[in-house]
Amino acid sequence: NSLGTQAHKDGKYAEAVMHFTKATVLPGVSDHDRAIFYSNMAASRLSLHEQRETSDINFFELIDATDERYRA
């Protein structure tokens, strides 16, 4: 999937994962191509994880305290 590949190259790993995920369920995709999409998705997920680990941004600082979805 060229959209996923370009997103990965641009460092937009979450977007790349989304594109590769959508590509795996397209009709007419061969098993070989589907395997490549899953492999690319795994690479993007790993890069996303590494990006988040090395980021100076604290995830919890990004959460809006007034957003009810994050309350237990």
Tab-separated table of N, CA and C in Angstrom:
chain	number	residue	atom	x	y	z
A	1	ASN	N	0.852	-1.169	0.000
A	1	ASN	CA	0.000	0.000	0.000
A	1	ASN	C	0.897	1.230	0.000
A	2	SER	N	0.823	1.988	-1.051
A	2	SER	CA	1.721	3.137	-1.194
A	2	SER	C	1.414	4.237	-0.177
A	3	LEU	N	0.154	4.383	0.234
A	3	LEU	CA	-0.185	5.398	1.232
A	3	LEU	C	0.460	5.064	2.570
A	4	GLY	N	0.412	3.804	2.948
A	4	GLY	CA	1.029	3.365	4.197
A	4	GLY	C	2.535	3.505	4.153
A	5	THR	N	3.123	3.153	3.030
A	5	THR	CA	4.574	3.256	2.875
A	5	THR	C	5.024	4.707	2.961
A	6	GLN	N	4.304	5.602	2.298
A	6	GLN	CA	4.662	7.018	2.335
A	6	GLN	C	4.487	7.586	3.738
A	7	ALA	N	3.402	7.213	4.414
A	7	ALA	CA	3.184	7.695	5.780
A	7	ALA	C	4.324	7.233	6.689
A	8	HIS	N	4.767	5.983	6.526
A	8	HIS	CA	5.874	5.468	7.335
A	8	HIS	C	7.146	6.266	7.055
A	9	LYS	N	7.427	6.511	5.781
A	9	LYS	CA	8.625	7.275	5.420
A	9	LYS	C	8.586	8.687	6.002
A	10	ASP	N	7.376	9.248	6.114
A	10	ASP	CA	7.208	10.597	6.652
A	10	ASP	C	7.179	10.620	8.182
A	11	GLY	N	7.308	9.448	8.806
A	11	GLY	CA	7.295	9.386	10.266
A	11	GLY	C	5.910	9.439	10.866
A	12	LYS	N	4.887	9.256	10.043
A	12	LYS	CA	3.495	9.261	10.515
A	12	LYS	C	3.072	7.805	10.726
A	13	TYR	N	3.615	7.211	11.783
A	13	TYR	CA	3.481	5.772	11.978
A	13	TYR	C	2.053	5.326	12.279
A	14	ALA	N	1.312	6.096	13.057
A	14	ALA	CA	-0.077	5.729	13.349
A	14	ALA	C	-0.913	5.734	12.066
A	15	GLU	N	-0.671	6.718	11.227
A	15	GLU	CA	-1.368	6.783	9.939
A	15	GLU	C	-0.978	5.597	9.057
A	16	ALA	N	0.296	5.236	9.076
A	16	ALA	CA	0.760	4.086	8.292
A	16	ALA	C	0.078	2.812	8.749
A	17	VAL	N	-0.025	2.615	10.063
A	17	VAL	CA	-0.700	1.423	10.595
A	17	VAL	C	-2.138	1.381	10.106
A	18	MET	N	-2.815	2.526	10.113
A	18	MET	CA	-4.201	2.589	9.653
A	18	MET	C	-4.306	2.160	8.185
A	19	HIS	N	-3.413	2.674	7.353
A	19	HIS	CA	-3.459	2.338	5.929
A	19	HIS	C	-3.172	0.858	5.694
A	20	PHE	N	-2.176	0.320	6.377
A	20	PHE	CA	-1.851	-1.098	6.203
A	20	PHE	C	-2.978	-1.985	6.715
A	21	THR	N	-3.624	-1.568	7.797
A	21	THR	CA	-4.753	-2.335	8.329
A	21	THR	C	-5.893	-2.379	7.323
A	22	LYS	N	-6.207	-1.229	6.748
A	22	LYS	CA	-7.278	-1.184	5.746
A	22	LYS	C	-6.918	-2.013	4.521
A	23	ALA	N	-5.653	-2.022	4.148
A	23	ALA	CA	-5.219	-2.759	2.955
A	23	ALA	C	-5.361	-4.267	3.134
A	24	THR	N	-5.262	-4.751	4.375
A	24	THR	CA	-5.349	-6.200	4.597
A	24	THR	C	-6.739	-6.761	4.319
A	25	VAL	N	-7.761	-5.929	4.352
A	25	VAL	CA	-9.125	-6.422	4.153
A	25	VAL	C	-9.705	-6.050	2.788
A	26	LEU	N	-8.891	-5.482	1.921
A	26	LEU	CA	-9.382	-5.158	0.584
A	26	LEU	C	-9.701	-6.433	-0.187
A	27	PRO	N	-10.786	-6.434	-0.936
A	27	PRO	CA	-11.104	-7.619	-1.730
A	27	PRO	C	-10.070	-7.816	-2.845
A	28	GLY	N	-9.751	-9.051	-3.109
A	28	GLY	CA	-8.843	-9.369	-4.205
A	28	GLY	C	-7.367	-9.280	-3.860
A	29	VAL	N	-7.043	-9.022	-2.598
A	29	VAL	CA	-5.641	-8.948	-2.192
A	29	VAL	C	-5.105	-10.369	-2.041
A	30	SER	N	-3.975	-10.631	-2.676
A	30	SER	CA	-3.391	-11.972	-2.589
A	30	SER	C	-2.835	-12.207	-1.187
A	31	ASP	N	-2.683	-13.469	-0.824
A	31	ASP	CA	-2.120	-13.809	0.479
A	31	ASP	C	-0.702	-13.255	0.615
A	32	HIS	N	0.049	-13.271	-0.472
A	32	HIS	CA	1.411	-12.738	-0.458
A	32	HIS	C	1.404	-11.246	-0.137
A	33	ASP	N	0.548	-10.492	-0.815
A	33	ASP	CA	0.458	-9.050	-0.556
A	33	ASP	C	-0.054	-8.775	0.856
A	34	ARG	N	-1.024	-9.583	1.301
A	34	ARG	CA	-1.557	-9.406	2.657
A	34	ARG	C	-0.444	-9.618	3.688
A	35	ALA	N	0.409	-10.606	3.459
A	35	ALA	CA	1.531	-10.863	4.362
A	35	ALA	C	2.480	-9.660	4.398
A	36	ILE	N	2.702	-9.057	3.248
A	36	ILE	CA	3.558	-7.863	3.187
A	36	ILE	C	2.919	-6.719	3.964
A	37	PHE	N	1.599	-6.551	3.825
A	37	PHE	CA	0.909	-5.493	4.566
A	37	PHE	C	1.058	-5.706	6.069
A	38	TYR	N	0.905	-6.963	6.519
A	38	TYR	CA	1.049	-7.248	7.945
A	38	TYR	C	2.480	-6.982	8.408
A	39	SER	N	3.442	-7.323	7.597
A	39	SER	CA	4.843	-7.070	7.937
A	39	SER	C	5.113	-5.571	8.031
A	40	ASN	N	4.614	-4.823	7.061
A	40	ASN	CA	4.782	-3.368	7.079
A	40	ASN	C	4.061	-2.745	8.272
A	41	MET	N	2.889	-3.286	8.596
A	41	MET	CA	2.131	-2.787	9.736
A	41	MET	C	2.930	-3.015	11.024
A	42	ALA	N	3.548	-4.181	11.141
A	42	ALA	CA	4.353	-4.477	12.330
A	42	ALA	C	5.532	-3.509	12.437
A	43	ALA	N	6.171	-3.219	11.328
A	43	ALA	CA	7.297	-2.283	11.329
A	43	ALA	C	6.836	-0.889	11.757
A	44	SER	N	5.678	-0.475	11.275
A	44	SER	CA	5.145	0.845	11.645
A	44	SER	C	4.760	0.887	13.115
A	45	ARG	N	4.193	-0.202	13.614
A	45	ARG	CA	3.817	-0.255	15.029
A	45	ARG	C	5.056	-0.186	15.916
A	46	LEU	N	6.114	-0.895	15.523
A	46	LEU	CA	7.358	-0.862	16.284
A	46	LEU	C	7.954	0.551	16.271
A	47	SER	N	7.961	1.185	15.106
A	47	SER	CA	8.485	2.547	15.005
A	47	SER	C	7.657	3.517	15.844
A	48	LEU	N	6.339	3.329	15.851
A	48	LEU	CA	5.462	4.170	16.658
A	48	LEU	C	5.783	3.990	18.140
A	49	HIS	N	5.966	2.742	18.559
A	49	HIS	CA	6.301	2.459	19.949
A	49	HIS	C	7.635	3.112	20.323
A	50	GLU	N	8.631	2.961	19.456
A	50	GLU	CA	9.943	3.547	19.722
A	50	GLU	C	9.869	5.072	19.756
A	51	GLN	N	9.049	5.640	18.878
A	51	GLN	CA	8.882	7.090	18.840
A	51	GLN	C	8.268	7.584	20.147
A	52	ARG	N	7.293	6.865	20.632
A	52	ARG	CA	6.626	7.274	21.878
A	52	ARG	C	7.539	7.094	23.083
A	53	GLU	N	8.387	6.070	23.056
A	53	GLU	CA	9.315	5.845	24.166
A	53	GLU	C	10.351	6.952	24.270
A	54	THR	N	10.808	7.441	23.137
A	54	THR	CA	11.874	8.445	23.132
A	54	THR	C	11.347	9.872	23.138
A	55	SER	N	10.049	10.021	23.042
A	55	SER	CA	9.458	11.358	23.002
A	55	SER	C	9.539	12.020	24.372
A	56	ASP	N	9.747	13.306	24.369
A	56	ASP	CA	9.765	14.071	25.606
A	56	ASP	C	8.354	14.417	26.064
A	57	ILE	N	7.377	14.098	25.235
A	57	ILE	CA	5.988	14.422	25.547
A	57	ILE	C	5.423	13.359	26.485
A	58	ASN	N	4.867	13.799	27.574
A	58	ASN	CA	4.202	12.893	28.501
A	58	ASN	C	2.777	12.692	28.001
A	59	PHE	N	2.417	11.466	27.701
A	59	PHE	CA	1.090	11.168	27.157
A	59	PHE	C	-0.009	11.704	28.051
A	60	PHE	N	0.172	11.581	29.345
A	60	PHE	CA	-0.884	11.987	30.255
A	60	PHE	C	-1.070	13.496	30.294
A	61	GLU	N	-0.075	14.251	29.864
A	61	GLU	CA	-0.228	15.695	29.769
A	61	GLU	C	-1.106	16.086	28.589
A	62	LEU	N	-1.249	15.175	27.612
A	62	LEU	CA	-2.053	15.453	26.430
A	62	LEU	C	-3.542	15.216	26.651
A	63	ILE	N	-3.867	14.495	27.701
A	63	ILE	CA	-5.264	14.147	27.974
A	63	ILE	C	-5.981	15.353	28.576
A	64	ASP	N	-7.106	15.660	28.005
A	64	ASP	CA	-7.934	16.742	28.518
A	64	ASP	C	-8.619	16.246	29.791
A	65	ALA	N	-8.337	16.885	30.897
A	65	ALA	CA	-8.867	16.453	32.189
A	65	ALA	C	-10.390	16.524	32.246
A	66	THR	N	-10.993	17.336	31.389
A	66	THR	CA	-12.447	17.454	31.404
A	66	THR	C	-13.137	16.442	30.497
A	67	ASP	N	-12.351	15.657	29.760
A	67	ASP	CA	-12.917	14.676	28.855
A	67	ASP	C	-13.380	13.455	29.653
A	68	GLU	N	-14.654	13.194	29.648
A	68	GLU	CA	-15.256	12.123	30.445
A	68	GLU	C	-14.819	10.729	30.002
A	69	ARG	N	-14.320	10.574	28.766
A	69	ARG	CA	-13.919	9.253	28.269
A	69	ARG	C	-12.741	8.698	29.068
A	70	TYR	N	-11.973	9.547	29.714
A	70	TYR	CA	-10.770	9.098	30.425
A	70	TYR	C	-10.984	8.929	31.913
A	71	ARG	N	-12.213	9.042	32.344
A	71	ARG	CA	-12.496	8.895	33.783
A	71	ARG	C	-12.899	7.465	34.066
A	72	ALA	N	-12.435	6.971	35.184
A	72	ALA	CA	-12.752	5.601	35.592
A	72	ALA	C	-14.077	5.550	36.283
